[in-house]
Amino acid sequence: MKKLILSAAALMIGSFAFAQVITAPVQAEHIGILPGAAPTANSGQSQQNGNDNRVQVMQAGTNQSASTYQSDGSGAGGNLTWIRQIGAVSSASGVANNAEVRQKGTENESTTDQQGDYNSALTKQGLNDDGSARNKAWIRQGTNEQAQNNAAEINQDGDDNVAKTKQTYDNNEALINQLGDDNKAFSIQNGGPNGTVGHAAQIDQTGDDNEAYSNQSGNGAQNNALVYQLGDDNESQQVQINSASSGGSQNWASVTQGDGVRDGWALNGSIWLGQLTSLDDILTGSFNGDSYGATAYQFQDGTDNQAEVHQFGGGSQNPPGNYAEQHQDGDRNDAFIQQNAYGSAAGGANYARQDQDGNNNQAGVAQLGVGHKLFQTQTGNYNIAMSTQRGECNQVNTHQIGDQNVVNTAQRGIDNGILVVQDGGHSYSVTQNLPNGSPVGMPNGHNSVNVLQMGPSGTNPGIDCAFDPALDINQNYNVPGLNIDDVCPGC
């Protein structure tokens, strides 16, 4: 990836070329065939009305199809569905199977287990039932060697639901949609053992106090992960790790929290790559879906990876601001955080943290409002750290250890502070209270800059670098054991 060193006025925008992700899955259905069905094409459909119903389907072969529908009638639900589709251990093991589950009501549970290639699993729970809650859905794809190009989707509406997908081997896609509060979504993808590239995972949540967790690991690369959350006090965590000695390559992770426009994360193409000349305004516009108290965490291990966080909204002590943290270990990685874009100039109290370990990495942050804090650390050579803040009482703390690193930072407003510490042969550019526009260019800026540079042999930072204690994001993403009951004990 070509690296660009931009001026303080442009501040990083042109250099972040992030990808676009999915919203693919759905499919499933299929079924068909009854009279005179071919012996190699199994299919089945069941419909149950009422509470505490049980369905168990087991199919072996290729081009199989199973569909179940359970309605709660006038009751509470409590239905269970279990579907397993496998194939003989061969090159055609469990190919092109479809499994669809639809459950209406509360406290329903569904398990779908598919082995093989080109399978599709779709689970829908709640079905816009106003009383829907506490449903559990689990989709597992790829327990045999032939396990690639599978698609899984879970849709849940209501509160206190849990959705989990796990896919192993190659080129799989997973999509989880949840509408309501206190929901949990887990997407796990492992590219082993042969390490073919290209998993994709997307989690969409609308409501408050939701949690999203995405983990992509193994020997593969070129994975995409997207989380979209609209509401307050939501948490997101994305992990992309490569277990091969060479490390992961060209993974992409994105989190959007609080955007009033459903497809706001398309900012990638329409705004962040545009030729903006006035980032000072942080994109004055009409987005109205502010989010408060959101948490985003991203971790990437490997090379040529890209991570971005978009948090639309800013708080104070009440409501609280948003928190974003990014960690990248490897070379040629890019990390970007924007907070409170399109937001109120009085919004603030957001916190952004970026840690990069490696060479030729690039980190950038843009914040609008009051009382933001930004902490950046880069360990390695030829790294670039960039930031821009517009407003009052904002703080930047950037640390670089290594050789030939660059810092570009700019603040527009008053009572702002910047600390730059560089250990090695570096360069920096700091601009505060720029002219042309209010509140920038005002007299009596009351801004401060503190810079320490040491030569290649310098070892003692010399400045108390305790900018702010690292925040404990307190994310507990232990994947819950769904423990879905056996619908047919002893069968």
Short mmCIF file of C-alpha atoms in Angstrom, two decimals:
data_model
loop_
_atom_site.label_atom_id
_atom_site.label_comp_id
_atom_site.label_asym_id
_atom_site.label_seq_id
_atom_site.Cartn_x
_atom_site.Cartn_y
_atom_site.Cartn_z
CA MET A 1 0.00 0.00 0.00
CA LYS A 2 1.34 3.40 -0.90
CA LYS A 3 1.92 5.62 2.12
CA LEU A 4 1.24 9.33 2.00
CA ILE A 5 2.46 12.07 4.29
CA LEU A 6 -0.23 14.73 4.25
CA SER A 7 -0.25 18.33 5.37
CA ALA A 8 -1.93 19.36 8.60
CA ALA A 9 -4.75 20.88 6.58
CA ALA A 10 -5.60 17.63 4.84
CA LEU A 11 -4.65 15.42 7.79
CA MET A 12 -4.77 11.83 6.64
CA ILE A 13 -7.98 11.73 4.65
CA GLY A 14 -6.57 10.81 1.27
CA SER A 15 -4.46 7.97 2.55
CA PHE A 16 -7.09 5.76 4.11
CA ALA A 17 -8.45 3.51 1.39
CA PHE A 18 -10.80 1.21 3.23
CA ALA A 19 -12.81 -1.59 1.67
CA GLN A 20 -16.53 -2.20 1.61
CA VAL A 21 -18.17 -5.21 3.17
CA ILE A 22 -21.03 -7.55 2.75
CA THR A 23 -24.69 -7.81 3.72
CA ALA A 24 -24.89 -10.94 1.62
CA PRO A 25 -26.34 -14.15 3.16
CA VAL A 26 -30.19 -14.80 3.25
CA GLN A 27 -30.88 -17.58 0.64
CA ALA A 28 -31.78 -20.88 2.49
CA GLU A 29 -35.41 -22.01 1.59
CA HIS A 30 -35.01 -24.35 -1.45
CA ILE A 31 -37.16 -27.31 -0.20
CA GLY A 32 -39.13 -28.32 -3.31
CA ILE A 33 -39.58 -31.97 -4.39
CA LEU A 34 -42.09 -34.31 -2.91
CA PRO A 35 -43.84 -36.46 -5.51
CA GLY A 36 -41.27 -38.64 -7.28
CA ALA A 37 -38.35 -36.96 -5.57
CA ALA A 38 -34.87 -37.96 -6.69
CA PRO A 39 -33.24 -40.28 -4.15
CA THR A 40 -30.17 -38.04 -3.88
CA ALA A 41 -32.12 -34.89 -3.02
CA ASN A 42 -33.53 -34.92 0.49
CA SER A 43 -36.02 -32.23 1.46
CA GLY A 44 -38.41 -31.57 4.30
CA GLN A 45 -40.71 -28.93 5.67
CA SER A 46 -42.49 -28.74 9.03
CA GLN A 47 -44.91 -26.29 10.60
CA GLN A 48 -45.96 -26.23 14.25
CA ASN A 49 -48.33 -23.91 16.07
CA GLY A 50 -48.29 -23.44 19.83
CA ASN A 51 -45.77 -23.73 22.62
CA ASP A 52 -43.02 -26.16 23.65
CA ASN A 53 -42.79 -27.86 20.27
CA ARG A 54 -39.78 -29.90 19.15
CA VAL A 55 -38.30 -30.53 15.70
CA GLN A 56 -35.19 -32.56 14.91
CA VAL A 57 -34.00 -33.07 11.33
CA MET A 58 -30.94 -35.05 10.23
CA GLN A 59 -29.98 -35.25 6.55
CA ALA A 60 -27.01 -36.88 4.84
CA GLY A 61 -26.03 -36.24 1.24
CA THR A 62 -25.97 -33.31 -1.17
CA ASN A 63 -28.45 -30.67 -2.30
CA GLN A 64 -30.55 -31.23 0.82
CA SER A 65 -33.18 -28.83 2.10
CA ALA A 66 -34.92 -28.47 5.46
CA SER A 67 -37.32 -25.76 6.58
CA THR A 68 -39.14 -25.44 9.91
CA TYR A 69 -41.68 -22.90 11.11
CA GLN A 70 -42.83 -22.68 14.72
CA SER A 71 -45.52 -20.23 15.80
CA ASP A 72 -46.28 -19.50 19.42
CA GLY A 73 -50.02 -19.28 18.84
CA SER A 74 -51.42 -17.27 21.72
CA GLY A 75 -48.74 -18.51 24.10
CA ALA A 76 -45.12 -17.73 24.90
CA GLY A 77 -43.17 -19.95 22.53
CA GLY A 78 -40.48 -22.09 24.11
CA ASN A 79 -39.97 -24.08 20.90
CA LEU A 80 -36.82 -26.00 19.96
CA THR A 81 -35.39 -26.76 16.51
CA TRP A 82 -32.33 -28.85 15.70
CA ILE A 83 -31.12 -29.41 12.11
CA ARG A 84 -28.03 -31.31 11.07
CA GLN A 85 -26.90 -31.78 7.48
CA ILE A 86 -23.85 -33.89 6.66
CA GLY A 87 -22.43 -35.82 3.73
CA ALA A 88 -20.21 -38.77 3.03
CA VAL A 89 -16.51 -38.03 3.50
CA SER A 90 -15.69 -37.33 -0.12
CA SER A 91 -15.22 -34.43 -2.50
CA ALA A 92 -19.01 -34.01 -2.52
CA SER A 93 -19.39 -34.07 1.24
CA GLY A 94 -22.55 -32.22 2.24
CA VAL A 95 -22.61 -29.89 -0.76
CA ALA A 96 -25.23 -27.21 -1.47
CA ASN A 97 -27.53 -27.84 1.49
CA ASN A 98 -30.13 -25.37 2.73
CA ALA A 99 -31.52 -25.07 6.27
CA GLU A 100 -34.08 -22.46 7.31
CA VAL A 101 -35.61 -22.00 10.76
CA ARG A 102 -38.37 -19.55 11.67
CA GLN A 103 -39.56 -19.24 15.26
CA LYS A 104 -42.11 -16.82 16.65
CA GLY A 105 -42.39 -15.82 20.28
CA THR A 106 -40.20 -15.99 23.35
CA GLU A 107 -37.50 -18.34 24.68
CA ASN A 108 -37.12 -20.28 21.45
CA GLU A 109 -33.89 -22.11 20.68
CA SER A 110 -32.42 -23.23 17.37
CA THR A 111 -29.33 -25.21 16.35
CA THR A 112 -28.17 -25.69 12.76
CA ASP A 113 -25.12 -27.84 12.01
CA GLN A 114 -23.87 -28.12 8.42
CA GLN A 115 -20.81 -29.92 7.11
CA GLY A 116 -19.41 -29.39 3.64
CA ASP A 117 -19.37 -26.72 0.94
CA TYR A 118 -21.76 -24.14 -0.50
CA ASN A 119 -24.28 -24.54 2.30
CA SER A 120 -26.79 -21.92 3.40
CA ALA A 121 -28.31 -21.55 6.87
CA LEU A 122 -30.94 -18.96 7.81
CA THR A 123 -32.52 -18.57 11.26
CA LYS A 124 -35.23 -16.04 12.10
CA GLN A 125 -36.52 -15.60 15.63
CA GLY A 126 -39.18 -13.28 16.95
CA LEU A 127 -40.58 -12.43 13.52
CA ASN A 128 -41.59 -8.96 14.71
CA ASP A 129 -43.53 -10.41 17.62
CA ASP A 130 -43.85 -7.58 20.16
CA GLY A 131 -43.40 -10.00 23.03
CA SER A 132 -40.29 -11.67 21.66
CA ALA A 133 -37.36 -12.10 24.05
CA ARG A 134 -34.66 -14.46 25.30
CA ASN A 135 -34.29 -16.43 22.07
CA LYS A 136 -31.10 -18.35 21.24
CA ALA A 137 -29.75 -19.21 17.80
CA TRP A 138 -26.62 -21.19 16.95
CA ILE A 139 -25.28 -21.96 13.46
CA ARG A 140 -22.21 -24.15 12.98
CA GLN A 141 -20.73 -24.67 9.53
CA GLY A 142 -17.65 -26.59 8.53
CA THR A 143 -16.70 -29.43 10.81
CA ASN A 144 -15.29 -31.57 7.99
CA GLU A 145 -12.37 -30.86 5.65
CA GLN A 146 -14.76 -29.86 2.85
CA ALA A 147 -16.05 -26.63 4.35
CA GLN A 148 -15.94 -23.55 2.21
CA ASN A 149 -18.16 -20.93 0.60
CA ASN A 150 -20.84 -21.33 3.27
CA ALA A 151 -23.32 -18.62 4.24
CA ALA A 152 -25.03 -18.11 7.60
CA GLU A 153 -27.58 -15.52 8.70
CA ILE A 154 -29.43 -14.98 11.99
CA ASN A 155 -32.21 -12.42 12.44
CA GLN A 156 -33.65 -11.71 15.89
CA ASP A 157 -36.03 -9.06 17.18
CA GLY A 158 -36.77 -8.40 20.82
CA ASP A 159 -34.63 -8.22 23.94
CA ASP A 160 -32.07 -10.45 25.68
CA ASN A 161 -31.43 -12.60 22.61
CA VAL A 162 -28.22 -14.46 21.84
CA ALA A 163 -26.94 -15.24 18.33
CA LYS A 164 -23.79 -17.16 17.53
CA THR A 165 -22.24 -18.34 14.27
CA LYS A 166 -19.08 -20.39 13.90
CA GLN A 167 -17.51 -21.17 10.54
CA THR A 168 -14.27 -22.98 9.82
CA TYR A 169 -12.13 -23.28 6.73
CA ASP A 170 -12.52 -21.07 3.66
CA ASN A 171 -14.40 -18.15 2.15
CA ASN A 172 -17.42 -18.14 4.44
CA GLU A 173 -19.89 -15.34 5.11
CA ALA A 174 -21.87 -14.60 8.27
CA LEU A 175 -24.53 -11.97 8.94
CA ILE A 176 -26.31 -11.30 12.26
CA ASN A 177 -29.16 -8.79 12.60
CA GLN A 178 -30.64 -7.93 16.00
CA LEU A 179 -33.37 -5.41 16.80
CA GLY A 180 -33.92 -4.65 20.48
CA ASP A 181 -32.00 -4.18 23.72
CA ASP A 182 -29.53 -6.27 25.71
CA ASN A 183 -28.77 -8.61 22.81
CA LYS A 184 -25.49 -10.45 22.24
CA ALA A 185 -24.01 -11.42 18.86
CA PHE A 186 -20.95 -13.59 18.29
CA SER A 187 -19.36 -14.36 14.94
CA ILE A 188 -16.36 -16.70 14.86
CA GLN A 189 -14.47 -17.65 11.70
CA ASN A 190 -11.31 -19.74 11.50
CA GLY A 191 -9.40 -20.05 8.22
CA GLY A 192 -7.46 -23.23 9.05
CA PRO A 193 -6.05 -25.61 8.26
CA ASN A 194 -5.20 -24.78 4.64
CA GLY A 195 -5.48 -21.03 5.06
CA THR A 196 -7.50 -19.99 2.04
CA VAL A 197 -8.32 -16.29 2.21
CA GLY A 198 -11.53 -14.38 2.43
CA HIS A 199 -13.99 -14.69 5.34
CA ALA A 200 -16.59 -11.94 5.80
CA ALA A 201 -18.64 -11.18 8.92
CA GLN A 202 -21.21 -8.47 9.59
CA ILE A 203 -23.18 -7.72 12.77
CA ASP A 204 -26.01 -5.16 12.77
CA GLN A 205 -27.65 -4.15 16.05
CA THR A 206 -30.32 -1.52 16.66
CA GLY A 207 -31.12 -0.76 20.29
CA ASP A 208 -29.33 -0.13 23.57
CA ASP A 209 -26.89 -2.13 25.71
CA ASN A 210 -26.06 -4.60 22.94
CA GLU A 211 -22.78 -6.47 22.52
CA ALA A 212 -21.10 -7.54 19.28
CA TYR A 213 -18.05 -9.77 19.01
CA SER A 214 -16.29 -10.81 15.81
CA ASN A 215 -13.23 -13.07 15.72
CA GLN A 216 -11.40 -14.07 12.54
CA SER A 217 -8.36 -16.25 12.99
CA GLY A 218 -6.35 -19.11 11.52
CA ASN A 219 -3.93 -19.18 8.62
CA GLY A 220 -6.03 -17.14 6.22
CA ALA A 221 -6.02 -13.49 5.21
CA GLN A 222 -8.11 -10.87 3.43
CA ASN A 223 -10.90 -11.16 5.98
CA ASN A 224 -13.56 -8.46 6.33
CA ALA A 225 -15.41 -7.63 9.55
CA LEU A 226 -18.12 -5.00 9.98
CA VAL A 227 -20.14 -4.00 13.04
CA TYR A 228 -22.99 -1.49 12.87
CA GLN A 229 -24.70 -0.39 16.10
CA LEU A 230 -27.41 2.25 16.48
CA GLY A 231 -28.29 3.14 20.06
CA ASP A 232 -26.62 3.92 23.36
CA ASP A 233 -24.22 2.01 25.62
CA ASN A 234 -23.38 -0.57 22.98
CA GLU A 235 -20.10 -2.49 22.89
CA SER A 236 -18.16 -3.91 19.97
CA GLN A 237 -15.02 -5.98 19.77
CA GLN A 238 -13.26 -7.20 16.62
CA VAL A 239 -10.24 -9.49 16.61
CA GLN A 240 -8.28 -10.54 13.53
CA ILE A 241 -5.34 -12.84 14.25
CA ASN A 242 -3.25 -14.98 11.96
CA SER A 243 -1.62 -18.05 13.49
CA ALA A 244 0.82 -18.54 10.60
CA SER A 245 4.37 -17.37 11.18
CA SER A 246 4.01 -14.88 8.35
CA GLY A 247 1.09 -13.13 10.04
CA GLY A 248 -2.24 -12.06 8.59
CA SER A 249 -2.43 -9.90 5.51
CA GLN A 250 -4.91 -7.38 4.16
CA ASN A 251 -7.64 -7.81 6.75
CA TRP A 252 -10.25 -5.07 7.18
CA ALA A 253 -12.27 -4.20 10.27
CA SER A 254 -14.86 -1.45 10.66
CA VAL A 255 -17.15 -0.31 13.48
CA THR A 256 -19.89 2.29 13.10
CA GLN A 257 -21.79 3.36 16.21
CA GLY A 258 -24.63 5.86 16.34
CA ASP A 259 -25.14 6.84 12.70
CA GLY A 260 -28.69 7.99 12.00
CA VAL A 261 -28.37 6.89 8.39
CA ARG A 262 -28.57 3.12 8.04
CA ASP A 263 -25.79 2.93 5.49
CA GLY A 264 -23.70 5.62 7.09
CA TRP A 265 -20.63 3.41 7.10
CA ALA A 266 -20.49 4.03 3.36
CA LEU A 267 -18.65 7.14 4.49
CA ASN A 268 -15.59 5.18 3.42
CA GLY A 269 -16.11 5.97 -0.21
CA SER A 270 -18.10 9.19 -0.18
CA ILE A 271 -16.31 11.20 2.47
CA TRP A 272 -13.10 9.83 3.92
CA LEU A 273 -11.61 9.31 0.48
CA GLY A 274 -12.87 12.66 -0.79
CA GLN A 275 -10.63 15.64 -1.20
CA LEU A 276 -11.72 17.48 1.93
CA THR A 277 -10.00 20.79 2.46
CA SER A 278 -11.72 21.79 5.71
CA LEU A 279 -11.68 19.00 8.23
CA ASP A 280 -12.02 21.74 10.84
CA ASP A 281 -15.79 21.58 10.51
CA ILE A 282 -15.74 17.78 10.92
CA LEU A 283 -18.32 17.48 8.18
CA THR A 284 -21.24 19.68 9.12
CA GLY A 285 -24.28 17.77 7.91
CA SER A 286 -27.53 16.13 8.86
CA PHE A 287 -26.73 12.80 10.51
CA ASN A 288 -28.94 12.63 13.60
CA GLY A 289 -28.32 9.24 15.16
CA ASP A 290 -26.00 10.22 17.96
CA SER A 291 -24.77 7.46 20.22
CA TYR A 292 -23.55 7.79 23.78
CA GLY A 293 -21.54 5.48 25.97
CA ALA A 294 -20.44 3.29 23.05
CA THR A 295 -17.28 1.19 23.19
CA ALA A 296 -15.29 -0.11 20.21
CA TYR A 297 -12.19 -2.31 20.41
CA GLN A 298 -10.16 -3.63 17.48
CA PHE A 299 -7.11 -5.89 17.43
CA GLN A 300 -5.21 -6.94 14.30
CA ASP A 301 -2.10 -9.09 14.03
CA GLY A 302 -0.32 -9.14 10.67
CA THR A 303 0.54 -6.94 7.72
CA ASP A 304 -1.32 -4.59 5.38
CA ASN A 305 -4.37 -4.53 7.65
CA GLN A 306 -6.89 -1.71 7.94
CA ALA A 307 -9.05 -0.75 10.92
CA GLU A 308 -11.57 2.05 11.26
CA VAL A 309 -14.02 3.25 13.88
CA HIS A 310 -16.84 5.74 13.27
CA GLN A 311 -18.62 6.98 16.39
CA PHE A 312 -21.37 9.52 15.78
CA GLY A 313 -22.09 11.35 18.98
CA GLY A 314 -20.43 12.88 21.98
CA GLY A 315 -21.45 13.25 25.58
CA SER A 316 -20.26 14.80 28.78
CA GLN A 317 -20.34 13.22 32.17
CA ASN A 318 -24.03 12.55 31.61
CA PRO A 319 -24.56 11.14 29.08
CA PRO A 320 -21.06 9.66 28.82
CA GLY A 321 -18.89 9.95 25.74
CA ASN A 322 -17.74 7.16 23.45
CA TYR A 323 -14.55 5.12 23.66
CA ALA A 324 -12.51 3.64 20.80
CA GLU A 325 -9.32 1.60 21.03
CA GLN A 326 -7.22 0.06 18.25
CA HIS A 327 -4.21 -2.26 18.48
CA GLN A 328 -2.18 -3.37 15.46
CA ASP A 329 0.88 -5.61 15.52
CA GLY A 330 2.79 -5.83 12.24
CA ASP A 331 3.89 -3.71 9.30
CA ARG A 332 2.09 -1.47 6.80
CA ASN A 333 -1.10 -1.26 8.85
CA ASP A 334 -3.58 1.63 8.83
CA ALA A 335 -5.82 2.71 11.72
CA PHE A 336 -8.42 5.47 11.71
CA ILE A 337 -10.91 6.79 14.29
CA GLN A 338 -13.45 9.56 13.89
CA GLN A 339 -15.66 10.73 16.74
CA ASN A 340 -18.65 13.09 16.73
CA ALA A 341 -18.51 13.86 13.00
CA TYR A 342 -21.58 15.89 11.99
CA GLY A 343 -22.22 16.30 15.71
CA SER A 344 -22.74 19.22 18.04
CA ALA A 345 -19.71 21.39 18.71
CA ALA A 346 -20.66 21.08 22.38
CA GLY A 347 -20.55 17.29 22.27
CA GLY A 348 -17.45 15.63 23.56
CA ALA A 349 -15.83 13.56 26.28
CA ASN A 350 -14.85 10.95 23.71
CA TYR A 351 -11.64 8.95 24.11
CA ALA A 352 -9.55 7.49 21.30
CA ARG A 353 -6.53 5.24 21.73
CA GLN A 354 -4.26 3.78 19.05
CA ASP A 355 -1.30 1.43 19.58
CA GLN A 356 0.83 0.22 16.66
CA ASP A 357 3.90 -2.00 16.85
CA GLY A 358 5.83 -2.40 13.60
CA ASN A 359 7.13 -0.43 10.64
CA ASN A 360 5.50 1.74 7.98
CA ASN A 361 2.25 2.02 9.91
CA GLN A 362 -0.17 4.91 9.83
CA ALA A 363 -2.61 6.13 12.49
CA GLY A 364 -5.12 8.96 12.29
CA VAL A 365 -7.88 10.44 14.45
CA ALA A 366 -10.46 13.19 13.87
CA GLN A 367 -12.55 14.57 16.75
CA LEU A 368 -15.12 17.37 16.99
CA GLY A 369 -16.32 18.98 20.20
CA VAL A 370 -15.20 19.55 23.77
CA GLY A 371 -13.06 17.59 26.18
CA HIS A 372 -11.85 14.84 23.85
CA LYS A 373 -8.73 12.84 24.62
CA LEU A 374 -6.46 11.14 22.12
CA PHE A 375 -3.58 8.80 22.91
CA GLN A 376 -1.32 7.39 20.17
CA THR A 377 1.74 5.16 20.49
CA GLN A 378 3.88 3.80 17.67
CA THR A 379 6.88 1.53 18.14
CA GLY A 380 8.97 0.96 15.03
CA ASN A 381 10.33 2.86 12.05
CA TYR A 382 8.86 4.99 9.26
CA ASN A 383 5.51 5.39 11.02
CA ILE A 384 3.07 8.28 10.64
CA ALA A 385 0.70 9.59 13.33
CA MET A 386 -1.91 12.19 12.42
CA SER A 387 -4.74 13.89 14.27
CA THR A 388 -7.11 16.82 14.11
CA GLN A 389 -9.37 18.22 16.82
CA ARG A 390 -11.83 21.09 16.56
CA GLY A 391 -13.27 22.62 19.69
CA GLU A 392 -12.17 23.36 23.22
CA CYS A 393 -10.27 21.65 26.03
CA ASN A 394 -9.09 18.76 23.86
CA GLN A 395 -5.86 16.85 24.46
CA VAL A 396 -3.49 14.94 22.20
CA ASN A 397 -0.68 12.70 23.40
CA THR A 398 1.48 11.06 20.71
CA HIS A 399 4.51 8.85 21.40
CA GLN A 400 6.86 7.37 18.80
CA ILE A 401 9.80 5.08 19.49
CA GLY A 402 12.02 4.20 16.54
CA ASP A 403 13.57 5.96 13.59
CA GLN A 404 12.29 8.34 10.92
CA ASN A 405 8.74 8.64 12.24
CA VAL A 406 6.45 11.59 11.52
CA VAL A 407 3.75 13.37 13.55
CA ASN A 408 1.21 15.76 12.02
CA THR A 409 -1.35 17.19 14.46
CA ALA A 410 -3.65 20.20 14.34
CA GLN A 411 -6.13 21.75 16.77
CA ARG A 412 -8.71 24.41 16.03
CA GLY A 413 -10.06 26.22 19.07
CA ILE A 414 -8.98 27.25 22.54
CA ASP A 415 -7.62 25.66 25.72
CA ASN A 416 -6.25 22.66 23.86
CA GLY A 417 -3.06 20.76 24.65
CA ILE A 418 -0.59 18.67 22.65
CA LEU A 419 2.22 16.44 23.88
CA VAL A 420 4.62 14.85 21.37
CA VAL A 421 7.42 12.52 22.46
CA GLN A 422 9.76 11.06 19.82
CA ASP A 423 12.68 8.76 20.54
CA GLY A 424 14.92 8.50 17.46
CA GLY A 425 15.33 10.55 14.29
CA HIS A 426 11.88 12.06 13.72
CA SER A 427 9.96 15.06 12.49
CA TYR A 428 6.76 16.70 13.69
CA SER A 429 4.28 19.39 12.69
CA VAL A 430 2.00 20.99 15.30
CA THR A 431 -0.60 23.64 14.47
CA GLN A 432 -3.01 25.26 16.93
CA ASN A 433 -5.74 27.89 16.64
CA LEU A 434 -5.55 28.10 12.87
CA PRO A 435 -7.03 31.20 11.20
CA ASN A 436 -10.02 31.44 8.89
CA GLY A 437 -13.20 30.78 10.80
CA SER A 438 -14.70 30.79 14.26
CA PRO A 439 -13.83 29.59 16.84
CA VAL A 440 -10.47 29.08 15.19
CA GLY A 441 -8.09 31.99 14.86
CA MET A 442 -9.43 33.62 18.01
CA PRO A 443 -7.15 35.69 20.25
CA ASN A 444 -6.16 34.32 23.63
CA GLY A 445 -6.10 30.73 22.51
CA HIS A 446 -4.68 29.39 25.79
CA ASN A 447 -3.29 26.38 23.94
CA SER A 448 -0.13 24.51 24.92
CA VAL A 449 2.43 22.35 23.13
CA ASN A 450 5.05 20.14 24.75
CA VAL A 451 7.55 18.38 22.47
CA LEU A 452 10.52 16.17 23.31
CA GLN A 453 12.79 14.75 20.59
CA MET A 454 15.80 12.56 21.24
CA GLY A 455 18.45 11.35 18.85
CA PRO A 456 18.79 7.78 17.73
CA SER A 457 20.76 7.02 20.89
CA GLY A 458 18.26 8.63 23.26
CA THR A 459 16.73 6.27 25.80
CA ASN A 460 15.13 8.40 28.52
CA PRO A 461 11.79 9.98 27.53
CA GLY A 462 12.40 12.80 30.01
CA ILE A 463 8.72 13.74 30.17
CA ASP A 464 6.11 12.26 32.43
CA CYS A 465 4.03 10.65 29.73
CA ALA A 466 1.11 9.77 31.96
CA PHE A 467 -1.47 11.42 29.73
CA ASP A 468 -4.40 9.53 31.17
CA PRO A 469 -4.71 6.07 32.67
CA ALA A 470 -5.66 3.51 30.07
CA LEU A 471 -9.39 3.05 30.28
CA ASP A 472 -10.71 -0.32 31.30
CA ILE A 473 -13.24 -1.05 28.60
CA ASN A 474 -14.56 -3.85 30.79
CA GLN A 475 -15.63 -6.00 27.88
CA ASN A 476 -16.48 -9.54 28.81
CA TYR A 477 -17.15 -11.39 25.60
CA ASN A 478 -17.07 -14.91 26.91
CA VAL A 479 -19.14 -16.72 24.33
CA PRO A 480 -22.05 -18.15 26.31
CA GLY A 481 -22.67 -21.85 26.07
CA LEU A 482 -26.02 -21.94 24.32
CA ASN A 483 -26.65 -25.43 25.66
CA ILE A 484 -29.70 -25.92 23.49
CA ASP A 485 -31.67 -28.87 24.75
CA ASP A 486 -31.65 -32.15 22.87
CA VAL A 487 -35.05 -32.23 21.21
CA CYS A 488 -35.00 -36.01 21.21
CA PRO A 489 -33.03 -37.37 24.17
CA GLY A 490 -31.69 -40.83 23.53
CA CYS A 491 -32.50 -40.82 19.80
#
